[in-house]
Amino acid sequence: MAILPIIETPDARLRTISTPVAAVDDDLRRLMDDMLETMYDAPGIGLAAIQVGVPKRVLVIDLQEEEDTEGKPIKNPRFFVNPEIIWESEDASVYNEGCLSVPEMYAEVDRPDRVRVTWLDYDGKPHEEELDGLMATCLQHEMDHLEGILFIDHLSKLKRDMLLKKLDKFRRANRAA
Ligand code: K1U
Ligand code: ZN
């Protein structure tokens, strides 16, 4: 497995619309393994293939919400190939989202509270499930990446400009250090 470089805004590749996967084969499984290792290393709770420069409709998620007896997160990776939202709830929930492609910046985003999703798993097996809570939020965030959308696009222009200014300041300070 390999840790891949994560693309950051304003890289134009993040605006790509990713293409559907034709077959879940060993090459795709290698990509998913690498994405997972990259996500754990970052660290993050989700990653879309375009964030490592691959314009395929693939994402990985591990919320790592459970801990073992020593307080270490228990891994529970999930792989979504060609995910599709087939239903979304009218009620929304708000979450303070972050993104590995917009490092160190967080902002509240409103999204449907629950979604019904279809996808293929690591072995190419089809699934359909209703997701809620952080899993629903994270999946929608990652699926936005497949359409070239970043969480900052959900903010008002004023909030987005402020956040991008803050990111610029953060990068300058970290470059100088
Ligand atoms: O860049 C990404 O798409 C990953 C992103 C996923 C996400 C986070 C929050 C709401 C929606 C989607 C992240 O993982 S940002 C980092 C983060 O949230 C985190 C990092 C370490 C521990 C716990 C959370
Ligand atoms: Zn993201």
Coordinates of N, CA, C and O and ligand atoms in Angstrom, one line a residue:
M1 N 0.8 -1.2 0.0 CA 0.0 0.0 0.0 C 0.9 1.2 0.0 O 2.0 1.2 0.4
A2 N 0.3 2.4 -0.4 CA 1.1 3.6 -0.6 C 0.3 4.8 -0.1 O -1.0 4.8 -0.2
I3 N 1.0 5.8 0.5 CA 0.4 7.0 0.9 C 0.5 8.0 -0.3 O 1.7 8.2 -0.8
L4 N -0.6 8.4 -0.9 CA -0.6 9.3 -2.1 C -0.7 10.7 -1.7 O -1.3 11.1 -0.7
P5 N -0.1 11.6 -2.5 CA -0.3 13.1 -2.2 C -1.7 13.5 -2.4 O -2.3 13.1 -3.4
I6 N -2.2 14.3 -1.5 CA -3.6 14.9 -1.6 C -3.6 16.2 -2.3 O -2.8 17.1 -1.9
I7 N -4.4 16.4 -3.3 CA -4.5 17.6 -4.0 C -5.3 18.6 -3.2 O -6.3 18.3 -2.6
E8 N -4.8 19.9 -3.2 CA -5.4 20.9 -2.4 C -6.0 22.1 -3.3 O -5.4 22.3 -4.4
T9 N -7.1 22.7 -2.8 CA -7.6 23.9 -3.5 C -6.5 24.9 -3.6 O -5.7 25.1 -2.7
P10 N -6.4 25.7 -4.8 CA -7.3 25.8 -5.9 C -6.9 24.9 -7.1 O -7.3 25.3 -8.2
D11 N -6.3 23.7 -6.9 CA -6.0 22.9 -8.0 C -7.2 22.5 -8.9 O -8.2 22.0 -8.3
A12 N -7.1 22.8 -10.2 CA -8.3 22.7 -11.1 C -8.8 21.2 -11.1 O -10.0 21.0 -11.5
R13 N -8.0 20.2 -10.8 CA -8.4 18.8 -10.9 C -9.5 18.5 -9.9 O -10.3 17.7 -10.2
L14 N -9.6 19.3 -8.8 CA -10.7 19.1 -7.9 C -12.0 19.5 -8.4 O -13.1 19.2 -7.9
R15 N -12.0 20.2 -9.6 CA -13.3 20.6 -10.2 C -13.7 19.6 -11.3 O -14.7 19.8 -12.0
T16 N -13.0 18.5 -11.5 CA -13.4 17.5 -12.5 C -14.6 16.7 -12.1 O -14.8 16.4 -10.9
I17 N -15.5 16.4 -13.1 CA -16.6 15.4 -12.8 C -16.0 14.0 -13.1 O -15.5 13.7 -14.2
S18 N -16.0 13.2 -12.0 CA -15.4 11.9 -12.1 C -16.3 10.9 -12.9 O -17.5 11.1 -13.0
T19 N -15.6 10.0 -13.6 CA -16.3 9.0 -14.4 C -16.6 7.7 -13.7 O -15.9 7.2 -12.9
P20 N -17.8 7.1 -14.1 CA -18.1 5.8 -13.5 C -17.1 4.7 -13.7 O -16.4 4.7 -14.7
V21 N -17.0 3.8 -12.7 CA -16.1 2.7 -12.8 C -16.7 1.6 -13.6 O -17.9 1.2 -13.4
A22 N -16.0 1.0 -14.6 CA -16.6 0.0 -15.5 C -16.5 -1.4 -14.8 O -17.5 -2.2 -14.9
A23 N -15.5 -1.7 -14.0 CA -15.3 -3.0 -13.4 C -14.5 -2.8 -12.1 O -13.5 -2.1 -12.1
V24 N -15.0 -3.5 -11.0 CA -14.2 -3.6 -9.8 C -13.2 -4.7 -9.9 O -13.5 -5.9 -9.7
D25 N -11.9 -4.3 -10.2 CA -10.9 -5.3 -10.5 C -9.7 -5.1 -9.5 O -9.8 -4.2 -8.6
D26 N -8.7 -5.8 -9.6 CA -7.5 -5.7 -8.7 C -6.9 -4.3 -8.8 O -6.4 -3.8 -7.7
D27 N -6.8 -3.7 -9.9 CA -6.3 -2.3 -10.0 C -7.1 -1.4 -9.2 O -6.5 -0.5 -8.5
L28 N -8.4 -1.5 -9.3 CA -9.3 -0.6 -8.5 C -9.1 -0.9 -7.0 O -9.1 0.1 -6.2
R29 N -9.0 -2.1 -6.7 CA -8.8 -2.5 -5.2 C -7.5 -1.9 -4.7 O -7.4 -1.4 -3.6
R30 N -6.5 -1.9 -5.5 CA -5.2 -1.3 -5.1 C -5.4 0.2 -4.9 O -4.9 0.7 -3.9
L31 N -6.1 0.8 -5.8 CA -6.4 2.3 -5.6 C -7.1 2.5 -4.3 O -6.8 3.4 -3.5
M32 N -8.2 1.7 -4.0 CA -8.9 1.8 -2.8 C -8.1 1.6 -1.5 O -8.2 2.3 -0.5
D33 N -7.2 0.6 -1.6 CA -6.3 0.3 -0.5 C -5.4 1.6 -0.2 O -5.2 2.0 0.9
D34 N -4.8 2.1 -1.3 CA -4.0 3.3 -1.2 C -4.7 4.5 -0.7 O -4.2 5.3 0.1
M35 N -6.0 4.6 -1.1 CA -6.8 5.8 -0.7 C -7.0 5.7 0.8 O -7.0 6.6 1.6
L36 N -7.3 4.4 1.3 CA -7.6 4.2 2.7 C -6.4 4.5 3.5 O -6.4 5.2 4.6
E37 N -5.2 4.1 3.1 CA -4.0 4.3 3.8 C -3.7 5.8 3.9 O -3.3 6.4 4.9
T38 N -3.9 6.5 2.7 CA -3.7 8.0 2.6 C -4.7 8.7 3.6 O -4.3 9.6 4.3
M39 N -6.0 8.2 3.7 CA -6.9 8.8 4.5 C -6.6 8.7 6.0 O -6.6 9.6 6.8
Y40 N -6.1 7.4 6.4 CA -5.7 7.2 7.8 C -4.5 8.1 8.2 O -4.4 8.6 9.3
D41 N -3.6 8.2 7.2 CA -2.4 8.9 7.5 C -2.6 10.4 7.6 O -1.9 11.1 8.4
A42 N -3.7 11.0 7.0 CA -3.8 12.4 6.9 C -3.9 13.2 8.2 O -3.2 14.2 8.4
P43 N -4.8 12.8 9.2 CA -5.8 11.8 9.2 C -7.2 12.5 8.7 O -7.4 13.6 8.9
G44 N -8.1 11.6 8.2 CA -9.4 12.0 7.9 C -10.4 10.9 8.0 O -10.0 9.8 8.4
I45 N -11.6 11.2 7.8 CA -12.7 10.2 7.9 C -13.3 9.8 6.6 O -14.1 8.9 6.5
G46 N -12.8 10.4 5.5 CA -13.3 10.1 4.1 C -12.3 10.6 3.1 O -11.4 11.4 3.4
L47 N -12.4 10.0 1.9 CA -11.5 10.5 0.8 C -12.1 10.0 -0.5 O -12.6 8.9 -0.7
A48 N -12.2 11.0 -1.5 CA -12.6 10.6 -2.8 C -11.4 10.5 -3.7 O -10.4 11.2 -3.5
A49 N -11.6 9.6 -4.8 CA -10.4 9.4 -5.6 C -9.8 10.6 -6.3 O -8.6 10.7 -6.4
I50 N -10.7 11.6 -6.6 CA -10.2 12.8 -7.3 C -9.2 13.6 -6.4 O -8.3 14.3 -6.9
Q51 N -9.3 13.4 -5.1 CA -8.4 14.1 -4.1 C -7.0 13.6 -4.2 O -6.1 14.2 -3.7
V52 N -6.8 12.4 -4.8 CA -5.5 11.9 -5.1 C -5.2 11.9 -6.6 O -4.4 11.1 -7.1
G53 N -6.0 12.7 -7.3 CA -5.8 12.9 -8.8 C -6.4 11.8 -9.7 O -6.1 11.9 -10.9
V54 N -7.3 11.0 -9.2 CA -7.8 9.9 -10.0 C -9.3 10.2 -10.2 O -10.1 10.1 -9.3
P55 N -9.7 10.6 -11.5 CA -11.1 11.0 -11.7 C -12.1 9.8 -11.9 O -12.8 9.7 -12.9
K56 N -12.2 9.0 -10.9 CA -13.1 7.8 -10.9 C -14.1 8.0 -9.7 O -13.8 8.5 -8.7
R57 N -15.3 7.4 -9.9 CA -16.4 7.5 -8.9 C -16.2 6.5 -7.8 O -16.9 5.5 -7.7
V58 N -15.2 6.8 -7.0 CA -14.8 5.9 -5.9 C -14.5 6.7 -4.7 O -13.9 7.8 -4.7
L59 N -15.0 6.2 -3.5 CA -14.6 6.9 -2.3 C -14.5 5.9 -1.1 O -15.1 4.8 -1.2
V60 N -13.8 6.3 -0.1 CA -13.6 5.5 1.1 C -14.0 6.3 2.3 O -13.8 7.5 2.3
I61 N -14.6 5.6 3.3 CA -15.0 6.3 4.5 C -14.7 5.4 5.7 O -14.9 4.2 5.6
D62 N -14.1 5.9 6.8 CA -14.1 5.2 8.1 C -14.2 6.3 9.2 O -13.3 7.1 9.4
L63 N -15.4 6.3 9.8 CA -15.7 7.3 10.8 C -14.9 7.1 12.1 O -14.7 8.0 12.9
Q64 N -14.4 5.9 12.3 CA -13.5 5.5 13.4 C -14.2 6.0 14.7 O -13.5 6.6 15.6
E65 N -15.5 5.7 14.9 CA -16.2 6.2 16.1 C -16.0 5.3 17.3 O -16.2 5.8 18.4
E66 N -15.6 4.1 17.1 CA -15.5 3.2 18.2 C -14.0 3.0 18.6 O -13.1 3.1 17.8
E67 N -13.8 2.8 19.9 CA -12.4 2.6 20.4 C -12.2 1.3 21.1 O -13.2 0.7 21.7
D68 N -11.0 0.7 21.1 CA -10.7 -0.5 21.8 C -10.5 -0.2 23.3 O -10.6 1.0 23.7
T69 N -10.1 -1.2 24.1 CA -10.0 -1.0 25.5 C -8.8 0.0 25.9 O -8.8 0.6 26.9
E70 N -7.9 0.1 24.9 CA -6.7 1.1 25.1 C -7.0 2.5 24.6 O -6.1 3.3 24.5
G71 N -8.2 2.7 24.1 CA -8.6 4.0 23.6 C -8.2 4.2 22.1 O -8.3 5.3 21.6
K72 N -7.7 3.1 21.5 CA -7.3 3.3 20.1 C -8.5 3.1 19.2 O -9.3 2.2 19.4
P73 N -8.7 3.9 18.1 CA -9.9 3.7 17.2 C -9.9 2.4 16.5 O -8.9 1.9 16.1
I74 N -11.1 1.8 16.5 CA -11.3 0.5 15.8 C -11.6 0.8 14.4 O -12.5 1.6 14.1
K75 N -10.8 0.2 13.5 CA -11.0 0.5 12.0 C -12.2 -0.2 11.5 O -12.5 -1.4 11.8
N76 N -13.0 0.5 10.7 CA -14.2 0.0 10.1 C -14.4 0.6 8.7 O -15.3 1.4 8.5
P77 N -13.4 0.3 7.8 CA -13.4 1.0 6.5 C -14.6 0.5 5.6 O -15.0 -0.6 5.6
R78 N -15.1 1.5 4.9 CA -16.2 1.2 3.9 C -15.8 1.8 2.5 O -15.2 2.9 2.5
F79 N -16.1 1.0 1.5 CA -15.7 1.4 0.1 C -16.9 1.6 -0.7 O -17.8 0.7 -0.7
F80 N -17.0 2.7 -1.4 CA -18.2 3.0 -2.2 C -17.7 3.2 -3.7 O -17.0 4.2 -4.0
V81 N -18.2 2.4 -4.6 CA -17.9 2.5 -6.0 C -19.2 2.8 -6.7 O -20.2 2.2 -6.4
N82 N -19.1 3.9 -7.6 CA -20.3 4.3 -8.3 C -21.5 4.6 -7.4 O -22.6 4.2 -7.7
P83 N -21.3 5.3 -6.3 CA -22.4 5.6 -5.4 C -23.5 6.5 -6.0 O -23.1 7.4 -6.8
E84 N -24.7 6.2 -5.7 CA -25.8 7.1 -6.2 C -26.8 7.3 -5.1 O -27.2 6.4 -4.4
I85 N -27.2 8.6 -4.9 CA -28.2 8.9 -3.9 C -29.6 8.8 -4.6 O -29.8 9.5 -5.6
I86 N -30.4 7.9 -4.1 CA -31.7 7.6 -4.8 C -32.9 8.3 -4.0 O -34.0 8.3 -4.4
W87 N -32.6 8.7 -2.8 CA -33.6 9.5 -2.0 C -32.9 10.3 -0.9 O -31.8 9.9 -0.4
E88 N -33.4 11.5 -0.6 CA -32.8 12.3 0.5 C -34.0 12.9 1.3 O -35.1 13.1 0.8
S89 N -33.8 13.0 2.6 CA -34.8 13.5 3.5 C -35.0 15.0 3.3 O -34.1 15.7 2.9
E90 N -36.2 15.4 3.6 CA -36.5 16.9 3.6 C -35.8 17.6 4.7 O -35.4 18.7 4.6
D91 N -35.8 16.9 5.9 CA -35.1 17.6 7.0 C -33.6 17.6 6.9 O -33.0 16.6 6.4
A92 N -33.0 18.7 7.3 CA -31.6 18.9 7.1 C -30.9 18.8 8.5 O -31.5 18.9 9.5
S93 N -29.6 18.6 8.4 CA -28.8 18.7 9.7 C -27.5 19.5 9.3 O -27.1 19.5 8.1
V94 N -27.0 20.1 10.3 CA -25.8 21.0 10.1 C -24.6 20.3 10.8 O -24.7 19.7 11.8
Y95 N -23.4 20.4 10.1 CA -22.2 19.8 10.6 C -21.0 20.7 10.3 O -21.0 21.3 9.2
N96 N -20.1 20.8 11.2 CA -18.9 21.6 11.0 C -17.9 20.8 10.2 O -17.1 20.1 10.8
E97 N -18.0 21.0 8.9 CA -17.2 20.1 8.0 C -15.8 20.6 7.8 O -15.5 21.8 7.8
G98 N -14.9 19.6 7.5 CA -13.5 20.0 7.1 C -13.3 19.2 5.8 O -14.1 18.5 5.3
C99 N -12.1 19.4 5.2 CA -11.8 18.8 4.0 C -10.3 18.7 3.8 O -9.6 19.7 4.0
L100 N -9.7 17.5 3.5 CA -8.3 17.4 3.4 C -7.7 18.2 2.2 O -6.5 18.5 2.2
S101 N -8.6 18.6 1.3 CA -8.2 19.4 0.2 C -8.3 20.9 0.4 O -8.0 21.8 -0.4
V102 N -8.9 21.3 1.6 CA -9.0 22.6 2.1 C -8.4 22.6 3.6 O -9.2 22.8 4.5
P103 N -7.1 22.4 3.7 CA -6.6 22.0 5.0 C -6.8 23.0 6.1 O -6.7 24.2 5.9
E104 N -7.2 22.4 7.3 CA -7.3 23.2 8.6 C -8.5 24.1 8.6 O -8.6 24.9 9.6
M105 N -9.3 24.1 7.6 CA -10.5 25.0 7.6 C -11.7 24.3 7.9 O -11.9 23.2 7.3
Y106 N -12.6 24.8 8.7 CA -13.9 24.2 9.0 C -15.0 25.2 8.9 O -14.8 26.4 9.1
A107 N -16.2 24.7 8.4 CA -17.4 25.6 8.4 C -18.6 24.7 8.4 O -18.6 23.6 8.0
E108 N -19.7 25.4 8.9 CA -21.0 24.6 9.1 C -21.7 24.5 7.7 O -21.8 25.6 7.0
V109 N -22.1 23.3 7.4 CA -22.8 23.1 6.1 C -24.1 22.4 6.4 O -24.1 21.4 7.2
D110 N -25.2 22.8 5.7 CA -26.5 22.1 5.8 C -26.6 21.1 4.7 O -26.3 21.4 3.6
R111 N -27.0 19.9 5.1 CA -27.3 18.8 4.1 C -28.5 18.0 4.6 O -28.8 18.0 5.8
P112 N -29.1 17.3 3.7 CA -30.2 16.3 4.1 C -29.7 15.4 5.2 O -28.5 15.0 5.2
D113 N -30.5 15.2 6.2 CA -30.2 14.5 7.4 C -30.0 13.0 7.1 O -29.1 12.3 7.7
R114 N -30.8 12.5 6.2 CA -30.7 11.0 5.8 C -30.7 10.9 4.3 O -31.4 11.7 3.6
V115 N -30.0 9.9 3.8 CA -30.0 9.6 2.3 C -30.1 8.1 2.1 O -29.6 7.3 2.9
R116 N -30.7 7.7 1.0 CA -30.7 6.3 0.6 C -29.8 6.2 -0.6 O -29.9 7.0 -1.5
V117 N -28.9 5.3 -0.5 CA -27.7 5.2 -1.4 C -27.6 3.8 -2.0 O -27.8 2.8 -1.3
T118 N -27.2 3.7 -3.3 CA -26.8 2.5 -3.9 C -25.3 2.6 -4.2 O -24.8 3.7 -4.5
W119 N -24.6 1.5 -4.2 CA -23.2 1.5 -4.5 C -22.7 0.0 -4.7 O -23.4 -0.9 -4.4
L120 N -21.5 -0.1 -5.2 CA -20.8 -1.4 -5.3 C -19.7 -1.3 -4.2 O -19.0 -0.3 -4.0
D121 N -19.4 -2.5 -3.6 CA -18.4 -2.5 -2.5 C -17.0 -3.0 -3.1 O -16.8 -3.1 -4.3
Y122 N -16.1 -3.2 -2.2 CA -14.7 -3.6 -2.5 C -14.7 -4.8 -3.5 O -13.7 -5.0 -4.2
D123 N -15.7 -5.7 -3.3 CA -15.7 -6.9 -4.2 C -16.6 -6.8 -5.4 O -16.9 -7.8 -6.1
G124 N -17.2 -5.6 -5.6 CA -18.1 -5.3 -6.7 C -19.5 -5.7 -6.4 O -20.4 -5.8 -7.3
K125 N -19.8 -6.1 -5.1 CA -21.2 -6.5 -4.8 C -22.1 -5.3 -4.6 O -21.7 -4.3 -3.9
P126 N -23.3 -5.3 -5.2 CA -24.2 -4.1 -5.1 C -24.9 -4.1 -3.7 O -25.2 -5.1 -3.1
H127 N -25.1 -2.8 -3.2 CA -25.7 -2.5 -1.9 C -26.7 -1.4 -2.1 O -26.6 -0.5 -2.9
E128 N -27.7 -1.4 -1.2 CA -28.6 -0.3 -1.0 C -28.9 -0.1 0.5 O -29.2 -1.1 1.1
E129 N -28.8 1.1 1.0 CA -28.9 1.3 2.4 C -29.3 2.8 2.7 O -28.9 3.7 1.9
E130 N -30.1 3.0 3.8 CA -30.3 4.4 4.2 C -29.3 4.7 5.3 O -29.0 4.0 6.2
L131 N -28.6 5.9 5.1 CA -27.6 6.3 6.0 C -28.0 7.6 6.7 O -28.8 8.4 6.1
D132 N -27.5 7.7 7.9 CA -27.9 8.9 8.7 C -26.7 9.4 9.5 O -25.6 8.8 9.4
G133 N -26.9 10.5 10.2 CA -25.8 11.0 11.1 C -24.6 11.4 10.3 O -24.7 11.8 9.1
L134 N -23.4 11.2 10.9 CA -22.2 11.7 10.3 C -21.9 10.9 9.0 O -21.3 11.4 8.1
M135 N -22.3 9.6 9.0 CA -22.1 8.8 7.8 C -22.8 9.4 6.6 O -22.3 9.5 5.5
A136 N -24.1 9.9 6.8 CA -24.8 10.6 5.7 C -24.1 11.9 5.3 O -24.0 12.2 4.1
T137 N -23.6 12.6 6.3 CA -22.9 13.9 6.0 C -21.7 13.6 5.2 O -21.4 14.3 4.2
C138 N -20.9 12.7 5.7 CA -19.6 12.4 5.1 C -19.8 11.9 3.7 O -19.1 12.3 2.7
L139 N -20.7 11.0 3.5 CA -21.0 10.4 2.1 C -21.3 11.5 1.2 O -20.9 11.6 0.0
Q140 N -22.2 12.4 1.6 CA -22.6 13.5 0.7 C -21.5 14.4 0.4 O -21.3 14.9 -0.7
H141 N -20.6 14.7 1.4 CA -19.4 15.5 1.2 C -18.5 14.8 0.1 O -18.0 15.5 -0.8
E142 N -18.3 13.5 0.3 CA -17.4 12.8 -0.7 C -18.1 12.7 -2.0 O -17.4 12.8 -3.1
M143 N -19.4 12.5 -2.1 CA -20.1 12.5 -3.4 C -20.0 13.8 -4.1 O -20.0 13.9 -5.3
D144 N -20.0 14.9 -3.3 CA -19.8 16.2 -4.0 C -18.5 16.3 -4.7 O -18.4 16.8 -5.8
H145 N -17.4 15.7 -4.1 CA -16.1 15.6 -4.8 C -16.2 15.0 -6.1 O -15.5 15.4 -7.1
L146 N -17.1 14.0 -6.3 CA -17.2 13.3 -7.6 C -17.8 14.2 -8.6 O -17.7 14.0 -9.8
E147 N -18.5 15.3 -8.2 CA -19.0 16.3 -9.1 C -18.2 17.6 -9.2 O -18.6 18.6 -9.8
G148 N -17.0 17.5 -8.6 CA -16.2 18.7 -8.6 C -16.6 19.8 -7.7 O -16.3 21.0 -7.9
I149 N -17.4 19.4 -6.6 CA -17.9 20.4 -5.7 C -17.1 20.3 -4.3 O -16.9 19.1 -3.9
L150 N -16.8 21.4 -3.7 CA -16.1 21.4 -2.4 C -17.1 22.0 -1.4 O -18.0 22.7 -1.7
F151 N -16.9 21.6 -0.1 CA -17.8 22.1 0.9 C -17.9 23.6 1.0 O -18.9 24.1 1.3
I152 N -16.8 24.3 0.6 CA -16.9 25.7 0.6 C -17.8 26.3 -0.4 O -18.3 27.5 -0.3
D153 N -18.2 25.5 -1.4 CA -19.2 26.0 -2.4 C -20.6 26.1 -1.8 O -21.5 26.7 -2.4
H154 N -20.8 25.4 -0.7 CA -22.1 25.5 0.0 C -22.2 26.8 0.8 O -23.3 27.0 1.4
L155 N -21.1 27.5 1.0 CA -21.1 28.7 1.9 C -21.5 30.0 1.0 O -21.4 30.0 -0.2
S156 N -21.9 31.0 1.7 CA -22.1 32.3 1.0 C -20.8 32.8 0.5 O -19.7 32.4 1.0
K157 N -20.8 33.7 -0.5 CA -19.5 34.2 -1.1 C -18.7 34.9 0.0 O -17.5 34.7 0.1
L158 N -19.4 35.6 0.9 CA -18.7 36.3 2.0 C -17.9 35.3 2.9 O -16.7 35.4 3.1
K159 N -18.6 34.2 3.3 CA -18.0 33.2 4.2 C -16.9 32.5 3.5 O -15.8 32.2 4.1
R160 N -17.1 32.1 2.2 CA -16.1 31.4 1.4 C -14.8 32.2 1.3 O -13.7 31.8 1.5
D161 N -15.0 33.5 0.9 CA -13.9 34.4 0.7 C -13.1 34.6 2.0 O -11.8 34.6 2.0
M162 N -13.8 34.7 3.1 CA -13.1 34.8 4.5 C -12.3 33.5 4.8 O -11.2 33.6 5.2
L163 N -12.9 32.4 4.5 CA -12.3 31.1 4.8 C -11.0 30.9 3.9 O -10.0 30.5 4.3
L164 N -11.1 31.3 2.6 CA -10.0 31.2 1.7 C -8.9 32.2 2.1 O -7.7 31.8 1.9
K165 N -9.2 33.3 2.6 CA -8.2 34.3 3.1 C -7.5 33.7 4.3 O -6.3 33.8 4.4
K166 N -8.3 33.1 5.2 CA -7.7 32.4 6.4 C -6.8 31.3 5.9 O -5.7 31.1 6.5
L167 N -7.2 30.5 4.9 CA -6.3 29.4 4.4 C -5.0 30.0 3.9 O -3.9 29.4 4.1
D168 N -5.1 31.1 3.1 CA -3.9 31.7 2.6 C -3.0 32.1 3.7 O -1.7 31.9 3.6
K169 N -3.5 32.7 4.7 CA -2.7 33.2 5.9 C -2.1 32.0 6.6 O -0.9 32.0 6.9
F170 N -2.9 30.9 6.7 CA -2.4 29.7 7.4 C -1.2 29.1 6.6 O -0.1 28.7 7.1
R171 N -1.3 29.1 5.2 CA -0.3 28.5 4.4 C 1.0 29.4 4.5 O 2.1 28.8 4.5
R172 N 0.8 30.7 4.4 CA 2.0 31.6 4.5 C 2.7 31.4 5.8 O 3.9 31.3 5.9
A173 N 2.0 31.3 6.9 CA 2.6 31.1 8.3 C 3.3 29.8 8.3 O 4.4 29.7 8.9
N174 N 2.7 28.8 7.7 CA 3.4 27.5 7.8 C 4.6 27.3 6.9 O 5.5 26.6 7.1
R175 N 4.5 28.1 5.7 CA 5.7 28.1 4.8 C 6.9 28.8 5.5 O 8.0 28.4 5.4
A176 N 6.5 29.9 6.2 CA 7.6 30.7 6.9 C 8.2 29.9 8.0 O 9.4 30.1 8.3
A177 N 7.4 29.1 8.7 CA 7.9 28.4 9.9 C 8.9 27.3 9.6 O 9.0 26.8 8.5
Ligands
K1U1 O1 -11.4 15.7 2.5 C1 -12.3 14.9 2.8 O2 -13.2 14.7 2.0 C2 -12.2 14.3 4.1 C3 -13.0 15.0 5.2 C4 -14.3 14.3 5.4 C5 -15.4 15.0 6.1 C6 -15.2 15.5 7.4 C7 -16.2 16.2 8.0 C8 -17.5 16.2 7.5 C9 -17.7 15.7 6.2 C10 -16.7 15.1 5.5 C11 -12.2 14.9 6.5 O3 -11.9 13.8 7.0 S1 -11.6 16.4 7.2 C12 -10.8 15.8 8.7 C13 -11.7 15.3 9.7 O4 -12.9 15.6 9.7 C14 -11.2 14.5 10.9 C15 -9.8 14.3 11.0 C16 -9.4 13.5 12.0 C17 -10.2 13.0 13.0 C18 -11.6 13.2 12.8 C19 -12.0 14.0 11.8
ZN2 ZN -13.4 16.9 1.1

